Every structure is written in C-alpha cells, then in structure tokens.
Amino acid sequence: MLEPAGYDEEHWTAPHNDASLWTLQLADAFGTRSKAVFITFMQQLERLTGKAYWDDDAKQWRIDENEFSASLAIVNSTKPRNEIEACQAAQMVALHLLTMKCAAYAIRHEHDSRSAMTVAKLCNAFSGQVEAMQTLKGKRRTARQSITVKKEVSYHAHQHDHRGGCNTCDLPHGRKDSNAATIDDPSHTVRSKDTGGNVVPLPRSKGKDAV
C-alpha cells in the first residue's frame, strides 16, 4: 500500500497491521536478509511504475499502485534465493514493462517499422533473461544429440553353373529349366579325316605350322 509523501514521492506501508511480518515478507520476496537491499529494490520498482492520477488532496501525482504491486508479485514469483537472482528478477520486470509500452506505441503507429523491430528485440531479450534465470537456478536443460557411425562391409558372391542338369538346384540363382545359360564358344571346329568324328581344336596362337 502506498501513502503520499510529498514532492510526488510515496511511501509503501504494510497491507496488514504487522510491520515486522511485512519486513520479513519483503526480505523473502527478494531473497535477502538485508533491509537495505529490499528497500533499494522497492525504490527501483517504484521508479519503474507509471503515474496513475493527480491527487488534489496531496497535491501530487500518485503512481499506479496496481502496477507497482504487480511488479513486486513478479519478482516474488521467481523465488529468488539471493541478491543476484533478485537483480535478475528486477531486470525482467523492467524489460517486461518496457516491452509492453513499446508494443502499445507500435500498435498505435502501425506504419512505424522501427518500433515493431524494437519490440521484437525486446521480446528476444526477455527470453534470454528467462534462460539466464533458469541457468542461475540450475534448471536449464541442454539437449545433446549423439550420432554413432558404423561401417559395415558385406560380401555377396554369385556362383553360376552352366553345365546343365540339376547342378544348379542348390544355388540361390540357379536355373532349373531348359533355358539355363550355356557357354557359347565363338571358335569354329575343323573336322579331321578321322572317321570317328573327333574334333581337332584350333591352335591358341597364330603361326605357320600346318593343322
């Protein structure tokens, strides 16, 4: 709860009547045991908050109490365990408020491409802040992919028997029909005068010797 303090400044007070408990709650929200630390953070969050209305009785501008309470709730939701994590949470609040204000301006000026690009960069920066917070808390998950390369050598031998018959019955590629492949010898045979019909083969090398 905020109370006017003059000169457009305000003091926050406990939402209940136990001031000591409120001090402990603020210290727990920022993960610290130092009163000076959470007072500094509260003052910084207060400066981030926009003005809501003019208070005629107090003669000063009053800050948006809902926005201020929301900022404090965002910090508290991150459950900071120390001052470093509290700094990270406060920066996330500041970056979020700036992103939303720039986004509102970009929507009103839809032809301003630079504002849209700025909003996109701020969104990426906020995502980086979230990852940084998860890293500080040790909750960041890194996915690793391992690829194993294996070399396999296979030897496939084909054996053909062209002698006919059923010699190919046990072969994987054997032919059992009469159209099985046969060996064609392109060389011609010369018949001798032998009445037995014996075939005299041609010599393997050319020469002048008689057949």
C-alpha atoms as an extended CHARMM CRD file, in Angstrom:
* protein
*
       211  EXT
         1         1  MET       CA              0.0000000000        0.0000000000        0.0000000000  PROA      1               0.0000000000
         2         2  LEU       CA              1.2970000000        3.4420000000       -0.9250000000  PROA      2               0.0000000000
         3         3  GLU       CA              0.9400000000        6.6660000000        1.0150000000  PROA      3               0.0000000000
         4         4  PRO       CA              1.7430000000       10.1290000000       -0.3720000000  PROA      4               0.0000000000
         5         5  ALA       CA              4.9220000000       11.6550000000        0.9960000000  PROA      5               0.0000000000
         6         6  GLY       CA              5.0260000000       14.9310000000       -0.9300000000  PROA      6               0.0000000000
         7         7  TYR       CA              7.1330000000       16.0200000000       -3.8680000000  PROA      7               0.0000000000
         8         8  ASP       CA              5.4980000000       13.2970000000       -5.9610000000  PROA      8               0.0000000000
         9         9  GLU       CA              7.0170000000       10.6710000000       -3.7000000000  PROA      9               0.0000000000
        10        10  GLU       CA              5.2470000000        7.9550000000       -1.7940000000  PROA      10              0.0000000000
        11        11  HSD       CA              5.9930000000        5.5400000000        0.9950000000  PROA      11              0.0000000000
        12        12  TRP       CA              4.8490000000        1.9690000000        0.9360000000  PROA      12              0.0000000000
        13        13  THR       CA              3.2190000000        0.5880000000        4.0330000000  PROA      13              0.0000000000
        14        14  ALA       CA              2.2590000000       -2.9030000000        5.1250000000  PROA      14              0.0000000000
        15        15  PRO       CA             -1.0680000000       -4.2290000000        3.8180000000  PROA      15              0.0000000000
        16        16  HSD       CA             -1.7070000000       -5.5210000000        7.3300000000  PROA      16              0.0000000000
        17        17  ASN       CA             -1.0380000000       -4.3120000000       10.8640000000  PROA      17              0.0000000000
        18        18  ASP       CA              2.0660000000       -6.4840000000       11.4660000000  PROA      18              0.0000000000
        19        19  ALA       CA              5.0290000000       -4.3650000000       10.3540000000  PROA      19              0.0000000000
        20        20  SER       CA              7.6290000000       -6.9460000000       11.4310000000  PROA      20              0.0000000000
        21        21  LEU       CA              5.9680000000       -9.6500000000        9.3620000000  PROA      21              0.0000000000
        22        22  TRP       CA              5.7830000000       -7.2870000000        6.3970000000  PROA      22              0.0000000000
        23        23  THR       CA              9.5450000000       -6.6820000000        6.6730000000  PROA      23              0.0000000000
        24        24  LEU       CA             10.1970000000      -10.4310000000        6.6370000000  PROA      24              0.0000000000
        25        25  GLN       CA              7.8840000000      -10.8720000000        3.6660000000  PROA      25              0.0000000000
        26        26  LEU       CA              9.7450000000       -8.2290000000        1.6650000000  PROA      26              0.0000000000
        27        27  ALA       CA             13.0980000000       -9.7670000000        2.5720000000  PROA      27              0.0000000000
        28        28  ASP       CA             11.8510000000      -13.1850000000        1.4620000000  PROA      28              0.0000000000
        29        29  ALA       CA             10.4810000000      -11.7680000000       -1.7970000000  PROA      29              0.0000000000
        30        30  PHE       CA             13.9550000000      -10.5280000000       -2.7490000000  PROA      30              0.0000000000
        31        31  GLY       CA             15.9000000000      -13.4590000000       -1.3290000000  PROA      31              0.0000000000
        32        32  THR       CA             17.8970000000      -11.3670000000        1.1160000000  PROA      32              0.0000000000
        33        33  ARG       CA             18.4260000000      -10.7850000000        4.8290000000  PROA      33              0.0000000000
        34        34  SER       CA             19.4350000000       -7.1770000000        4.3650000000  PROA      34              0.0000000000
        35        35  LYS       CA             16.8300000000       -4.4880000000        4.8590000000  PROA      35              0.0000000000
        36        36  ALA       CA             18.8850000000       -2.0780000000        2.7830000000  PROA      36              0.0000000000
        37        37  VAL       CA             18.7630000000       -4.4820000000       -0.1770000000  PROA      37              0.0000000000
        38        38  PHE       CA             14.9960000000       -4.8750000000       -0.3780000000  PROA      38              0.0000000000
        39        39  ILE       CA             14.4440000000       -1.1540000000        0.3000000000  PROA      39              0.0000000000
        40        40  THR       CA             16.6880000000       -0.3700000000       -2.6840000000  PROA      40              0.0000000000
        41        41  PHE       CA             14.7980000000       -2.8190000000       -4.8750000000  PROA      41              0.0000000000
        42        42  MET       CA             11.4620000000       -1.3830000000       -3.7800000000  PROA      42              0.0000000000
        43        43  GLN       CA             12.6060000000        2.1400000000       -4.6420000000  PROA      43              0.0000000000
        44        44  GLN       CA             13.7740000000        0.9870000000       -8.0680000000  PROA      44              0.0000000000
        45        45  LEU       CA             10.4850000000       -0.7570000000       -8.7910000000  PROA      45              0.0000000000
        46        46  GLU       CA              8.6490000000        2.3640000000       -7.6900000000  PROA      46              0.0000000000
        47        47  ARG       CA             10.5670000000        4.4480000000      -10.2380000000  PROA      47              0.0000000000
        48        48  LEU       CA              9.6130000000        1.9690000000      -12.9520000000  PROA      48              0.0000000000
        49        49  THR       CA              5.9340000000        2.4060000000      -12.1890000000  PROA      49              0.0000000000
        50        50  GLY       CA              3.9970000000        4.9670000000      -14.1560000000  PROA      50              0.0000000000
        51        51  LYS       CA              1.8520000000        7.7450000000      -12.7410000000  PROA      51              0.0000000000
        52        52  ALA       CA             -1.8360000000        6.9680000000      -12.3900000000  PROA      52              0.0000000000
        53        53  TYR       CA             -3.6230000000       10.1510000000      -11.4010000000  PROA      53              0.0000000000
        54        54  TRP       CA             -3.3230000000       13.5610000000       -9.7520000000  PROA      54              0.0000000000
        55        55  ASP       CA             -4.1890000000       13.6580000000       -6.0640000000  PROA      55              0.0000000000
        56        56  ASP       CA             -5.7890000000       17.0180000000       -5.2850000000  PROA      56              0.0000000000
        57        57  ASP       CA             -5.6570000000       16.4450000000       -1.5390000000  PROA      57              0.0000000000
        58        58  ALA       CA             -1.9630000000       15.5640000000       -1.5200000000  PROA      58              0.0000000000
        59        59  LYS       CA             -1.1840000000       17.9820000000       -4.3590000000  PROA      59              0.0000000000
        60        60  GLN       CA              0.9620000000       15.4290000000       -6.1500000000  PROA      60              0.0000000000
        61        61  TRP       CA              0.9090000000       12.7000000000       -8.7610000000  PROA      61              0.0000000000
        62        62  ARG       CA              0.1590000000        9.2310000000       -7.4860000000  PROA      62              0.0000000000
        63        63  ILE       CA              1.8380000000        6.2240000000       -9.0200000000  PROA      63              0.0000000000
        64        64  ASP       CA             -0.1110000000        3.2610000000      -10.3010000000  PROA      64              0.0000000000
        65        65  GLU       CA             -0.4480000000        1.1060000000       -7.2090000000  PROA      65              0.0000000000
        66        66  ASN       CA             -1.6710000000       -1.9030000000       -9.1960000000  PROA      66              0.0000000000
        67        67  GLU       CA              1.3600000000       -1.7970000000      -11.4810000000  PROA      67              0.0000000000
        68        68  PHE       CA              3.6820000000       -1.4210000000       -8.5070000000  PROA      68              0.0000000000
        69        69  SER       CA              2.1070000000       -4.3970000000       -6.7270000000  PROA      69              0.0000000000
        70        70  ALA       CA              2.2440000000       -6.4460000000       -9.9390000000  PROA      70              0.0000000000
        71        71  SER       CA              5.9700000000       -5.7440000000      -10.2840000000  PROA      71              0.0000000000
        72        72  LEU       CA              6.5620000000       -6.8930000000       -6.7460000000  PROA      72              0.0000000000
        73        73  ALA       CA              4.4760000000      -10.0200000000       -7.3640000000  PROA      73              0.0000000000
        74        74  ILE       CA              6.5130000000      -10.8770000000      -10.4820000000  PROA      74              0.0000000000
        75        75  VAL       CA              9.7430000000      -10.6630000000       -8.5090000000  PROA      75              0.0000000000
        76        76  ASN       CA              8.2480000000      -12.7960000000       -5.7730000000  PROA      76              0.0000000000
        77        77  SER       CA              7.0620000000      -15.4100000000       -8.2970000000  PROA      77              0.0000000000
        78        78  THR       CA             10.6480000000      -16.1400000000       -9.3740000000  PROA      78              0.0000000000
        79        79  LYS       CA             11.5060000000      -17.1530000000       -5.7910000000  PROA      79              0.0000000000
        80        80  PRO       CA             14.9840000000      -15.5430000000       -5.7360000000  PROA      80              0.0000000000
        81        81  ARG       CA             17.3720000000      -17.2860000000       -3.3730000000  PROA      81              0.0000000000
        82        82  ASN       CA             19.9140000000      -14.4740000000       -3.1900000000  PROA      82              0.0000000000
        83        83  GLU       CA             20.5440000000      -10.9110000000       -4.2590000000  PROA      83              0.0000000000
        84        84  ILE       CA             21.8920000000      -11.8930000000       -7.7010000000  PROA      84              0.0000000000
        85        85  GLU       CA             18.6990000000      -13.7160000000       -8.5770000000  PROA      85              0.0000000000
        86        86  ALA       CA             16.7320000000      -10.7530000000       -7.2370000000  PROA      86              0.0000000000
        87        87  CYS       CA             18.6540000000       -8.4630000000       -9.6180000000  PROA      87              0.0000000000
        88        88  GLN       CA             17.7810000000      -10.7650000000      -12.4870000000  PROA      88              0.0000000000
        89        89  ALA       CA             14.1110000000      -10.7680000000      -11.4950000000  PROA      89              0.0000000000
        90        90  ALA       CA             14.0140000000       -6.9680000000      -11.2130000000  PROA      90              0.0000000000
        91        91  GLN       CA             15.5890000000       -6.6310000000      -14.6620000000  PROA      91              0.0000000000
        92        92  MET       CA             12.9460000000       -8.9740000000      -16.0520000000  PROA      92              0.0000000000
        93        93  VAL       CA             10.2570000000       -6.6960000000      -14.6160000000  PROA      93              0.0000000000
        94        94  ALA       CA             11.8710000000       -3.5980000000      -16.1460000000  PROA      94              0.0000000000
        95        95  LEU       CA             12.2620000000       -5.3220000000      -19.5150000000  PROA      95              0.0000000000
        96        96  HSD       CA              8.6690000000       -6.5230000000      -19.4590000000  PROA      96              0.0000000000
        97        97  LEU       CA              7.2860000000       -3.0630000000      -18.7000000000  PROA      97              0.0000000000
        98        98  LEU       CA              9.4230000000       -1.5100000000      -21.4320000000  PROA      98              0.0000000000
        99        99  THR       CA              8.3560000000       -4.1790000000      -23.9310000000  PROA      99              0.0000000000
       100       100  MET       CA              4.6570000000       -3.6200000000      -23.2530000000  PROA      100             0.0000000000
       101       101  LYS       CA              4.9500000000        0.1600000000      -23.5180000000  PROA      101             0.0000000000
       102       102  CYS       CA              6.8680000000       -0.0810000000      -26.7860000000  PROA      102             0.0000000000
       103       103  ALA       CA              4.3600000000       -2.6100000000      -28.0780000000  PROA      103             0.0000000000
       104       104  ALA       CA              1.4890000000       -0.2490000000      -27.2740000000  PROA      104             0.0000000000
       105       105  TYR       CA              3.2580000000        2.5440000000      -29.1720000000  PROA      105             0.0000000000
       106       106  ALA       CA              3.9430000000        0.2560000000      -32.1370000000  PROA      106             0.0000000000
       107       107  ILE       CA              0.2850000000       -0.7380000000      -32.3060000000  PROA      107             0.0000000000
       108       108  ARG       CA             -0.8420000000        2.8900000000      -32.3690000000  PROA      108             0.0000000000
       109       109  HSD       CA              1.7380000000        3.6750000000      -35.0610000000  PROA      109             0.0000000000
       110       110  GLU       CA              1.4840000000        0.5960000000      -37.2220000000  PROA      110             0.0000000000
       111       111  HSD       CA              3.4430000000        2.1700000000      -40.0740000000  PROA      111             0.0000000000
       112       112  ASP       CA              6.4940000000        2.6610000000      -37.8490000000  PROA      112             0.0000000000
       113       113  SER       CA              8.5320000000       -0.4400000000      -38.7000000000  PROA      113             0.0000000000
       114       114  ARG       CA             11.3900000000        0.5170000000      -36.3710000000  PROA      114             0.0000000000
       115       115  SER       CA              9.0980000000        0.3460000000      -33.3450000000  PROA      115             0.0000000000
       116       116  ALA       CA              7.9450000000       -3.1240000000      -34.3570000000  PROA      116             0.0000000000
       117       117  MET       CA             11.5560000000       -4.2490000000      -34.7330000000  PROA      117             0.0000000000
       118       118  THR       CA             12.3570000000       -2.8150000000      -31.3090000000  PROA      118             0.0000000000
       119       119  VAL       CA              9.5200000000       -4.7820000000      -29.7480000000  PROA      119             0.0000000000
       120       120  ALA       CA             10.7960000000       -7.9810000000      -31.3880000000  PROA      120             0.0000000000
       121       121  LYS       CA             14.2920000000       -7.3740000000      -29.9950000000  PROA      121             0.0000000000
       122       122  LEU       CA             12.9010000000       -6.7040000000      -26.5260000000  PROA      122             0.0000000000
       123       123  CYS       CA             10.9250000000       -9.9530000000      -26.6480000000  PROA      123             0.0000000000
       124       124  ASN       CA             14.0740000000      -11.8540000000      -27.5670000000  PROA      124             0.0000000000
       125       125  ALA       CA             15.9350000000      -10.1310000000      -24.7590000000  PROA      125             0.0000000000
       126       126  PHE       CA             13.2410000000      -11.1560000000      -22.2790000000  PROA      126             0.0000000000
       127       127  SER       CA             13.5440000000      -14.7690000000      -23.4350000000  PROA      127             0.0000000000
       128       128  GLY       CA             17.2690000000      -14.5120000000      -22.7790000000  PROA      128             0.0000000000
       129       129  GLN       CA             16.5540000000      -13.2010000000      -19.2800000000  PROA      129             0.0000000000
       130       130  VAL       CA             14.3000000000      -16.1850000000      -18.5940000000  PROA      130             0.0000000000
       131       131  GLU       CA             17.0130000000      -18.5920000000      -19.7300000000  PROA      131             0.0000000000
       132       132  ALA       CA             19.5600000000      -16.7460000000      -17.5990000000  PROA      132             0.0000000000
       133       133  MET       CA             17.2950000000      -17.1140000000      -14.5680000000  PROA      133             0.0000000000
       134       134  GLN       CA             16.9110000000      -20.8330000000      -15.2250000000  PROA      134             0.0000000000
       135       135  THR       CA             20.6770000000      -21.1180000000      -15.5150000000  PROA      135             0.0000000000
       136       136  LEU       CA             21.1610000000      -19.3890000000      -12.1700000000  PROA      136             0.0000000000
       137       137  LYS       CA             18.7050000000      -21.7950000000      -10.5860000000  PROA      137             0.0000000000
       138       138  GLY       CA             20.2870000000      -24.7900000000      -12.3030000000  PROA      138             0.0000000000
       139       139  LYS       CA             17.0720000000      -25.6940000000      -14.1130000000  PROA      139             0.0000000000
       140       140  ARG       CA             18.2380000000      -25.1600000000      -17.6610000000  PROA      140             0.0000000000
       141       141  ARG       CA             18.0780000000      -28.3060000000      -19.7490000000  PROA      141             0.0000000000
       142       142  THR       CA             20.5550000000      -28.8390000000      -22.5210000000  PROA      142             0.0000000000
       143       143  ALA       CA             19.6390000000      -31.3400000000      -25.1790000000  PROA      143             0.0000000000
       144       144  ARG       CA             22.5760000000      -33.2560000000      -26.5740000000  PROA      144             0.0000000000
       145       145  GLN       CA             22.3920000000      -35.4030000000      -29.6510000000  PROA      145             0.0000000000
       146       146  SER       CA             24.9360000000      -38.1170000000      -30.2560000000  PROA      146             0.0000000000
       147       147  ILE       CA             25.3670000000      -39.7730000000      -33.6150000000  PROA      147             0.0000000000
       148       148  THR       CA             27.2000000000      -43.0980000000      -33.9430000000  PROA      148             0.0000000000
       149       149  VAL       CA             28.5860000000      -44.0160000000      -37.3340000000  PROA      149             0.0000000000
       150       150  LYS       CA             29.1780000000      -47.6760000000      -38.0190000000  PROA      150             0.0000000000
       151       151  LYS       CA             30.8360000000      -49.1460000000      -41.0950000000  PROA      151             0.0000000000
       152       152  GLU       CA             29.5250000000      -52.4630000000      -42.2930000000  PROA      152             0.0000000000
       153       153  VAL       CA             31.1080000000      -54.4080000000      -45.1480000000  PROA      153             0.0000000000
       154       154  SER       CA             29.0800000000      -57.1290000000      -46.8110000000  PROA      154             0.0000000000
       155       155  TYR       CA             30.3870000000      -59.6070000000      -49.3970000000  PROA      155             0.0000000000
       156       156  HSD       CA             27.8670000000      -61.1000000000      -51.7900000000  PROA      156             0.0000000000
       157       157  ALA       CA             29.2030000000      -63.7710000000      -54.1640000000  PROA      157             0.0000000000
       158       158  HSD       CA             27.2730000000      -65.1700000000      -57.1110000000  PROA      158             0.0000000000
       159       159  GLN       CA             28.0890000000      -68.6610000000      -58.3560000000  PROA      159             0.0000000000
       160       160  HSD       CA             26.7410000000      -69.8210000000      -61.7030000000  PROA      160             0.0000000000
       161       161  ASP       CA             26.9780000000      -73.3350000000      -63.0820000000  PROA      161             0.0000000000
       162       162  HSD       CA             26.3260000000      -73.5540000000      -66.8270000000  PROA      162             0.0000000000
       163       163  ARG       CA             26.9490000000      -77.2690000000      -67.2170000000  PROA      163             0.0000000000
       164       164  GLY       CA             23.2660000000      -78.0770000000      -67.2880000000  PROA      164             0.0000000000
       165       165  GLY       CA             21.4820000000      -80.7590000000      -65.3570000000  PROA      165             0.0000000000
       166       166  CYS       CA             20.4260000000      -80.2030000000      -61.7720000000  PROA      166             0.0000000000
       167       167  ASN       CA             23.7730000000      -78.9210000000      -60.5900000000  PROA      167             0.0000000000
       168       168  THR       CA             22.1300000000      -75.5420000000      -60.0280000000  PROA      168             0.0000000000
       169       169  CYS       CA             19.3770000000      -76.8860000000      -57.8170000000  PROA      169             0.0000000000
       170       170  ASP       CA             21.1750000000      -75.8950000000      -54.6090000000  PROA      170             0.0000000000
       171       171  LEU       CA             22.3630000000      -72.4830000000      -55.8520000000  PROA      171             0.0000000000
       172       172  PRO       CA             20.4170000000      -69.3460000000      -54.9420000000  PROA      172             0.0000000000
       173       173  HSD       CA             20.4220000000      -68.0890000000      -58.5350000000  PROA      173             0.0000000000
       174       174  GLY       CA             20.3570000000      -71.4140000000      -60.3420000000  PROA      174             0.0000000000
       175       175  ARG       CA             18.0660000000      -72.0940000000      -63.3040000000  PROA      175             0.0000000000
       176       176  LYS       CA             16.1740000000      -75.3380000000      -63.3650000000  PROA      176             0.0000000000
       177       177  ASP       CA             14.5870000000      -75.0320000000      -66.8030000000  PROA      177             0.0000000000
       178       178  SER       CA             15.9200000000      -75.8060000000      -70.2290000000  PROA      178             0.0000000000
       179       179  ASN       CA             16.6590000000      -72.1280000000      -70.8600000000  PROA      179             0.0000000000
       180       180  ALA       CA             19.5700000000      -72.1070000000      -68.4720000000  PROA      180             0.0000000000
       181       181  ALA       CA             22.5610000000      -70.1470000000      -69.6450000000  PROA      181             0.0000000000
       182       182  THR       CA             25.1870000000      -72.0370000000      -71.6200000000  PROA      182             0.0000000000
       183       183  ILE       CA             28.6950000000      -71.1330000000      -72.6990000000  PROA      183             0.0000000000
       184       184  ASP       CA             28.9640000000      -70.2360000000      -76.3710000000  PROA      184             0.0000000000
       185       185  ASP       CA             32.3920000000      -70.8360000000      -77.8790000000  PROA      185             0.0000000000
       186       186  PRO       CA             32.8610000000      -68.4470000000      -80.8030000000  PROA      186             0.0000000000
       187       187  SER       CA             35.7190000000      -70.5130000000      -82.2730000000  PROA      187             0.0000000000
       188       188  HSD       CA             34.9790000000      -72.8790000000      -85.1680000000  PROA      188             0.0000000000
       189       189  THR       CA             35.9160000000      -76.5140000000      -85.2090000000  PROA      189             0.0000000000
       190       190  VAL       CA             37.7310000000      -78.2340000000      -88.0440000000  PROA      190             0.0000000000
       191       191  ARG       CA             36.7810000000      -81.7460000000      -88.8560000000  PROA      191             0.0000000000
       192       192  SER       CA             39.5930000000      -84.1850000000      -89.4500000000  PROA      192             0.0000000000
       193       193  LYS       CA             39.6630000000      -87.1400000000      -91.7470000000  PROA      193             0.0000000000
       194       194  ASP       CA             39.2200000000      -89.3470000000      -88.7730000000  PROA      194             0.0000000000
       195       195  THR       CA             36.0340000000      -91.3480000000      -89.3110000000  PROA      195             0.0000000000
       196       196  GLY       CA             35.4660000000      -91.2850000000      -85.5960000000  PROA      196             0.0000000000
       197       197  GLY       CA             34.3540000000      -87.6830000000      -85.8640000000  PROA      197             0.0000000000
       198       198  ASN       CA             36.9130000000      -86.3740000000      -83.4210000000  PROA      198             0.0000000000
       199       199  VAL       CA             37.2050000000      -82.5960000000      -83.3770000000  PROA      199             0.0000000000
       200       200  VAL       CA             40.6130000000      -81.0630000000      -83.8180000000  PROA      200             0.0000000000
       201       201  PRO       CA             40.8130000000      -77.7090000000      -81.9080000000  PROA      201             0.0000000000
       202       202  LEU       CA             42.4640000000      -74.7020000000      -83.4500000000  PROA      202             0.0000000000
       203       203  PRO       CA             45.8150000000      -73.5990000000      -82.0210000000  PROA      203             0.0000000000
       204       204  ARG       CA             45.7530000000      -70.8030000000      -79.4490000000  PROA      204             0.0000000000
       205       205  SER       CA             48.4510000000      -68.7720000000      -81.1820000000  PROA      205             0.0000000000
       206       206  LYS       CA             48.7330000000      -67.8480000000      -84.8050000000  PROA      206             0.0000000000
       207       207  GLY       CA             51.6000000000      -69.4920000000      -86.7500000000  PROA      207             0.0000000000
       208       208  LYS       CA             52.7080000000      -71.1040000000      -89.9870000000  PROA      208             0.0000000000
       209       209  ASP       CA             52.5080000000      -74.6600000000      -88.7240000000  PROA      209             0.0000000000
       210       210  ALA       CA             50.0410000000      -76.8570000000      -90.5130000000  PROA      210             0.0000000000
       211       211  VAL       CA             46.9780000000      -78.0110000000      -88.7900000000  PROA      211             0.0000000000
